[in-house]
Tab-separated table of C-alpha atoms in Angstrom:
chain	number	residue	atom	x	y	z
A	182	MET	CA	-18.973	-21.384	21.089
A	183	ASN	CA	-22.602	-21.941	20.156
A	184	ASP	CA	-24.589	-21.537	16.942
A	185	ASP	CA	-25.438	-17.880	17.579
A	186	ILE	CA	-21.846	-16.932	18.349
A	187	TYR	CA	-20.570	-18.906	15.367
A	188	SER	CA	-23.058	-17.126	13.106
A	189	ALA	CA	-21.968	-13.731	14.443
A	190	TYR	CA	-18.310	-14.551	13.758
A	191	MET	CA	-19.137	-15.752	10.242
A	192	GLU	CA	-21.260	-12.686	9.448
A	193	ALA	CA	-18.516	-10.390	10.709
A	194	GLY	CA	-15.980	-12.316	8.639
A	195	ALA	CA	-17.974	-12.034	5.418
A	196	LEU	CA	-18.379	-8.293	5.886
A	197	ALA	CA	-14.719	-7.832	6.798
A	198	LYS	CA	-13.621	-9.678	3.655
A	199	ARG	CA	-15.893	-7.532	1.487
A	200	PHE	CA	-14.799	-4.226	2.975
A	201	ARG	CA	-11.115	-5.211	3.027
A	202	GLU	CA	-11.296	-5.859	-0.707
A	203	GLU	CA	-13.201	-2.609	-1.320
A	204	ALA	CA	-10.591	-0.690	0.674
A	205	ALA	CA	-7.724	-2.361	-1.187
A	206	ALA	CA	-9.284	-1.379	-4.517
A	207	MET	CA	-9.173	2.272	-3.419
A	208	VAL	CA	-5.412	2.179	-2.819
A	209	VAL	CA	-4.056	3.842	-5.964
A	210	PRO	CA	-1.413	6.548	-6.462
A	211	GLY	CA	-2.839	9.985	-5.752
A	212	ALA	CA	-5.816	8.727	-3.719
A	213	SER	CA	-6.583	10.268	-0.333
A	214	ILE	CA	-5.944	8.130	2.751
A	215	LEU	CA	-8.535	10.105	4.726
A	216	GLU	CA	-11.192	9.632	2.058
A	217	LEU	CA	-10.526	5.886	1.964
A	218	VAL	CA	-10.841	5.314	5.708
A	219	ASP	CA	-13.886	7.563	6.070
A	220	THR	CA	-15.642	5.821	3.164
A	221	ILE	CA	-14.981	2.275	4.353
A	222	GLU	CA	-15.735	2.941	8.018
A	223	GLN	CA	-19.041	4.568	7.098
A	224	ALA	CA	-19.886	1.626	4.819
A	225	ILE	CA	-19.384	-0.775	7.736
A	226	LEU	CA	-21.754	1.261	9.892
A	227	ASP	CA	-24.283	1.513	7.059
A	228	GLU	CA	-24.442	-2.315	7.045
A	229	GLY	CA	-25.490	-2.262	10.691
A	230	ALA	CA	-22.167	-3.749	11.835
A	231	GLY	CA	-19.623	-2.315	14.250
A	232	ILE	CA	-16.110	-1.045	13.600
A	233	ALA	CA	-13.837	-3.269	15.686
A	234	PHE	CA	-10.928	-0.828	15.377
A	235	PRO	CA	-10.083	2.153	13.175
A	236	LEU	CA	-9.165	1.113	9.635
A	237	ASN	CA	-5.366	0.781	9.676
A	238	ILE	CA	-3.464	2.082	6.661
A	239	SER	CA	0.238	1.527	7.311
A	240	ILE	CA	2.742	2.326	4.572
A	241	ASN	CA	6.246	1.068	3.722
A	242	GLU	CA	8.309	0.600	6.944
A	243	ASP	CA	5.221	1.237	9.093
A	244	ALA	CA	3.829	-2.170	10.047
A	245	ALA	CA	0.691	-1.380	12.034
A	246	HIS	CA	-1.455	1.076	13.988
A	247	ASP	CA	-1.533	3.939	11.501
A	248	THR	CA	-4.781	5.527	10.367
A	249	ALA	CA	-5.829	8.884	8.985
A	250	GLY	CA	-5.761	11.788	11.395
A	251	PRO	CA	-8.133	14.774	11.441
A	252	GLY	CA	-7.760	16.712	8.193
A	253	ASP	CA	-5.117	14.239	6.983
A	254	GLU	CA	-3.809	15.376	3.579
A	255	ARG	CA	-1.561	12.382	2.806
A	256	LEU	CA	-1.943	10.645	-0.558
A	257	PHE	CA	-0.775	7.237	-1.743
A	258	SER	CA	2.334	7.334	-3.934
A	259	GLU	CA	3.925	5.177	-6.617
A	260	GLY	CA	6.140	2.566	-4.971
A	261	ASP	CA	4.217	2.422	-1.670
A	262	VAL	CA	3.650	-0.891	0.080
A	263	VAL	CA	0.293	-0.386	1.796
A	264	LYS	CA	-1.122	-2.578	4.556
A	265	VAL	CA	-4.929	-2.472	4.811
A	266	ASP	CA	-5.934	-3.900	8.214
A	267	LEU	CA	-9.646	-3.909	8.983
A	268	GLY	CA	-11.909	-5.106	11.787
A	269	VAL	CA	-15.675	-5.649	11.856
A	270	HIS	CA	-17.772	-6.891	14.748
A	271	ILE	CA	-21.282	-8.253	15.139
A	272	ASP	CA	-22.441	-7.938	18.764
A	273	GLY	CA	-18.776	-7.750	19.774
A	274	TYR	CA	-17.652	-10.866	17.879
A	275	VAL	CA	-14.736	-9.694	15.775
A	276	ALA	CA	-13.344	-10.427	12.334
A	277	ASP	CA	-9.797	-9.093	11.912
A	278	THR	CA	-8.238	-9.233	8.447
A	279	ALA	CA	-5.502	-7.577	6.400
A	280	GLN	CA	-3.902	-7.566	2.985
A	281	THR	CA	-1.070	-5.687	1.328
A	282	VAL	CA	-1.425	-3.551	-1.790
A	283	ASP	CA	1.820	-3.115	-3.734
A	284	LEU	CA	2.094	0.137	-5.679
A	285	GLY	CA	5.645	-0.708	-6.714
A	286	ASP	CA	7.606	-3.793	-7.691
A	287	ASN	CA	7.383	-5.875	-4.527
A	288	ALA	CA	5.336	-8.904	-5.552
A	289	LEU	CA	7.663	-11.358	-3.791
A	290	LEU	CA	7.422	-9.444	-0.508
A	291	VAL	CA	3.622	-9.535	-0.704
A	292	GLU	CA	3.750	-13.229	-1.581
A	293	ALA	CA	5.936	-13.952	1.467
A	294	SER	CA	3.350	-12.890	4.064
A	295	ARG	CA	0.448	-14.313	2.047
A	296	GLU	CA	1.996	-17.762	1.632
A	297	ALA	CA	3.179	-17.787	5.243
A	298	LEU	CA	-0.438	-17.309	6.288
A	299	ASN	CA	-1.677	-19.989	3.891
A	300	ALA	CA	0.849	-22.469	5.292
A	301	ALA	CA	-0.198	-21.642	8.850
A	302	ILE	CA	-3.909	-22.031	8.087
A	303	ALA	CA	-3.262	-25.452	6.558
A	304	LEU	CA	-1.787	-26.619	9.881
A	305	VAL	CA	-4.512	-25.431	12.254
A	306	ARG	CA	-6.489	-28.179	13.980
A	307	PRO	CA	-6.985	-29.367	17.574
A	308	GLY	CA	-3.730	-30.521	19.154
A	309	VAL	CA	-1.429	-28.348	17.029
A	310	THR	CA	0.601	-25.758	18.961
A	311	ALA	CA	1.043	-22.068	18.275
A	312	GLY	CA	4.772	-22.651	18.042
A	313	GLU	CA	4.277	-24.937	15.056
A	314	LEU	CA	2.559	-22.095	13.206
A	315	GLY	CA	5.454	-19.786	13.995
A	316	THR	CA	7.860	-22.329	12.520
A	317	VAL	CA	6.101	-22.534	9.151
A	318	ILE	CA	5.540	-18.768	9.024
A	319	GLN	CA	9.228	-18.081	9.553
A	320	HIS	CA	10.207	-20.706	6.972
A	321	GLU	CA	7.926	-19.331	4.256
A	322	ILE	CA	9.118	-15.754	4.764
A	323	GLU	CA	12.813	-16.511	5.065
A	324	SER	CA	12.762	-18.870	2.071
A	325	ARG	CA	11.864	-15.825	-0.036
A	326	GLY	CA	14.710	-13.731	1.323
A	327	PHE	CA	12.866	-11.636	3.908
A	328	ARG	CA	12.635	-11.446	7.703
A	329	PRO	CA	9.497	-12.181	9.715
A	330	VAL	CA	8.683	-9.402	12.162
A	331	ALA	CA	9.546	-11.217	15.362
A	332	ASN	CA	7.898	-8.883	17.886
A	333	LEU	CA	4.458	-8.818	16.248
A	334	THR	CA	2.092	-11.729	16.755
A	335	GLY	CA	-1.348	-13.050	15.980
A	336	HIS	CA	-3.820	-12.998	18.844
A	337	GLY	CA	-6.904	-14.538	20.366
A	338	LEU	CA	-10.323	-12.939	19.888
A	339	SER	CA	-13.387	-12.941	22.104
A	340	GLN	CA	-16.438	-10.748	22.573
A	341	TYR	CA	-15.378	-7.077	22.561
A	342	TYR	CA	-11.784	-8.189	23.123
A	343	LEU	CA	-9.140	-7.941	20.414
A	344	HIS	CA	-5.854	-9.131	21.864
A	345	GLY	CA	-6.101	-12.195	24.061
A	346	GLU	CA	-4.775	-15.732	24.163
A	347	PRO	CA	-3.552	-17.609	22.267
A	348	MET	CA	-0.568	-15.633	21.036
A	349	ILE	CA	0.468	-16.760	17.546
A	350	PRO	CA	4.186	-16.109	16.901
A	351	ASN	CA	5.635	-15.173	13.538
A	352	VAL	CA	8.893	-16.977	14.318
A	353	ALA	CA	9.724	-20.513	15.371
A	354	MET	CA	9.263	-21.393	19.032
A	355	LYS	CA	8.721	-24.539	21.047
A	356	GLY	CA	5.323	-25.181	22.540
A	357	GLY	CA	2.872	-22.363	22.946
A	358	ALA	CA	-0.876	-22.709	23.243
A	359	VAL	CA	-2.377	-26.032	22.186
A	360	PHE	CA	-5.326	-25.412	19.884
A	361	GLU	CA	-8.755	-26.645	20.920
A	362	GLU	CA	-12.040	-26.777	19.054
A	363	GLY	CA	-13.902	-23.479	19.358
A	364	MET	CA	-10.808	-21.273	19.765
A	365	VAL	CA	-10.917	-18.058	17.728
A	366	PHE	CA	-7.779	-16.173	16.778
A	367	ALA	CA	-6.180	-14.039	14.084
A	368	VAL	CA	-2.958	-15.098	12.359
A	369	GLU	CA	-1.017	-12.224	10.789
A	370	PRO	CA	2.449	-12.783	9.332
A	371	PHE	CA	4.557	-9.704	8.553
A	372	ALA	CA	7.484	-9.961	6.117
A	373	SER	CA	10.154	-7.242	6.181
A	374	THR	CA	13.117	-6.118	4.107
A	375	GLY	CA	14.459	-4.465	7.261
A	376	ALA	CA	15.495	-5.672	10.705
A	377	GLY	CA	12.415	-7.781	11.358
A	378	MET	CA	11.741	-5.858	14.579
A	379	VAL	CA	9.394	-2.929	15.097
A	380	SER	CA	9.428	-0.069	17.573
A	381	ASP	CA	7.139	2.813	18.502
A	382	SER	CA	7.173	5.902	16.309
A	383	ALA	CA	6.164	9.382	17.469
A	384	ARG	CA	2.789	9.231	15.704
A	385	THR	CA	-0.291	8.045	17.641
A	386	MET	CA	-3.767	8.183	16.125
A	387	ILE	CA	-5.393	5.147	17.791
A	388	TYR	CA	-6.364	4.769	21.455
A	389	SER	CA	-8.490	2.567	23.690
A	390	GLN	CA	-10.085	2.922	27.095
A	391	ILE	CA	-8.435	0.683	29.698
A	392	ALA	CA	-10.034	1.931	32.934
A	393	ASN	CA	-13.195	3.645	34.086
A	394	ARG	CA	-12.634	6.343	36.651
A	395	GLY	CA	-13.719	9.911	37.202
A	396	VAL	CA	-11.891	12.803	35.512
A	397	ARG	CA	-12.011	16.507	36.298
A	398	LEU	CA	-11.029	18.138	33.024
A	399	ALA	CA	-14.131	19.156	31.051
A	400	SER	CA	-12.610	18.206	27.702
A	401	ALA	CA	-11.629	14.788	29.107
A	402	LYS	CA	-15.204	14.236	30.271
A	403	ARG	CA	-16.430	15.005	26.755
A	404	VAL	CA	-14.038	12.450	25.291
A	405	MET	CA	-15.146	9.852	27.847
A	406	ASN	CA	-18.756	10.388	26.788
A	407	GLN	CA	-17.816	9.862	23.140
A	408	ILE	CA	-15.877	6.615	23.680
A	409	ARG	CA	-18.124	4.968	26.271
A	410	ASP	CA	-19.966	2.833	23.708
A	411	ARG	CA	-16.661	1.400	22.395
A	412	ARG	CA	-16.591	-1.003	25.380
A	413	SER	CA	-12.768	-0.910	25.351
A	414	LEU	CA	-12.450	-1.449	21.571
A	415	PRO	CA	-9.936	0.976	19.991
A	416	PHE	CA	-11.019	4.350	18.670
A	417	SER	CA	-9.469	6.949	16.386
A	418	ARG	CA	-8.375	10.456	17.278
A	419	ARG	CA	-10.209	11.410	14.063
A	420	TRP	CA	-13.573	10.300	15.501
A	421	LEU	CA	-13.490	12.744	18.423
A	422	THR	CA	-15.252	16.092	18.183
A	423	GLY	CA	-14.972	19.254	20.243
A	424	ASP	CA	-12.082	21.423	21.339
A	425	LYS	CA	-8.928	20.606	23.328
A	426	ILE	CA	-9.017	16.954	22.195
A	427	ASP	CA	-5.252	16.476	22.385
A	428	LEU	CA	-5.167	17.996	25.867
A	429	ALA	CA	-7.970	15.648	26.922
A	430	LEU	CA	-6.219	12.569	25.539
A	431	SER	CA	-2.977	13.514	27.271
A	432	ALA	CA	-4.816	13.892	30.572
A	433	LEU	CA	-6.627	10.574	30.126
A	434	LYS	CA	-3.349	8.809	29.332
A	435	ARG	CA	-1.650	10.278	32.409
A	436	SER	CA	-4.523	9.139	34.607
A	437	GLY	CA	-4.415	5.602	33.170
A	438	VAL	CA	-7.883	5.791	31.625
A	439	VAL	CA	-6.789	5.406	28.007
A	440	ARG	CA	-3.711	4.064	26.280
A	441	GLY	CA	-2.289	5.038	22.926
A	442	TYR	CA	-1.122	2.715	20.157
A	443	PRO	CA	1.863	4.385	18.468
A	444	VAL	CA	2.525	3.514	14.851
A	445	LEU	CA	4.922	0.546	14.803
A	446	HIS	CA	7.782	0.799	12.329
A	447	ASP	CA	10.880	-1.057	11.177
A	448	ILE	CA	14.067	0.756	10.126
A	449	PRO	CA	13.689	3.747	7.757
A	450	GLY	CA	13.625	2.765	4.110
A	451	SER	CA	12.479	-0.804	4.738
A	452	LEU	CA	9.275	-2.321	3.393
A	453	ILE	CA	6.799	-4.587	5.188
A	454	SER	CA	3.944	-6.744	3.926
A	455	GLN	CA	1.126	-8.194	6.041
A	456	THR	CA	-1.638	-10.718	5.473
A	457	GLU	CA	-4.202	-11.698	8.114
A	458	HIS	CA	-7.267	-13.868	8.566
A	459	THR	CA	-9.475	-14.775	11.511
A	460	LEU	CA	-9.773	-18.508	12.226
A	461	ILE	CA	-12.173	-20.681	14.216
A	462	VAL	CA	-10.739	-24.064	15.201
A	463	THR	CA	-13.101	-26.887	14.234
A	464	GLU	CA	-13.173	-30.603	15.049
A	465	ASP	CA	-10.839	-31.497	12.176
A	466	GLY	CA	-9.268	-28.216	11.020
A	467	CYS	CA	-10.390	-24.609	10.948
A	468	VAL	CA	-12.663	-22.122	9.232
A	469	ALA	CA	-11.161	-18.831	8.038
A	470	THR	CA	-14.056	-16.432	8.561
A	471	THR	CA	-12.453	-13.682	6.476
A	472	LEU	CA	-11.286	-15.878	3.587
């Protein structure tokens, strides 16, 4: 960490906060999911910043990794619990943040993830362990009658890298990473009315490049050209142009060049809330760049 890197993280955080709130304000019954994500992603680019990952809009039992697909016609509905998860980067330094918009009567569920995050932030300082955060997150969620999603975690951030160490659990555990000044990570509690465990669904709209090797298929080469500037950051199926895109993605997955991120969901009929901020550990506490 130096002054330039710190400034990049703080600038990314301020923009992420602004665009997260603008996106949340667009979540109303009857509004288009595709229009929301296109509008917010373009606004990020218009500011001269980078999109760290496709704007995630995950609804009800879907916890994460959903975004609009090409020509997506889905609309928000009364009663939806909508997670808005957004990432901005400045020169690769990422701000990752999320909030839940309740279109029904689920204020306590939204409160559970929000207050779990607030309790975790209050603990962060050098010498505290990741496991201690998991303990307070679980307590805050369970005290309100919900389950923390045990197999989703917060994660370390570094330049052009979204999911590194330390891992921040959403349930109690002993030990874990010991926080040090200058560490950067996202904390993201999820509270569920369901099983508190997520699994892959059949829907995949987000991918990332994980290797760089030659491909023969012409459509796969065209996709590789379009994602090269992502520098391994995730991209959306919706961003790709040309024909035979799905064929190209299948070929790239088989060859180990890209990986998909299926939508993660709890049991059908359940509801999940999420709140997330990016933190920088300081000498005597932390700074939440997105708060």
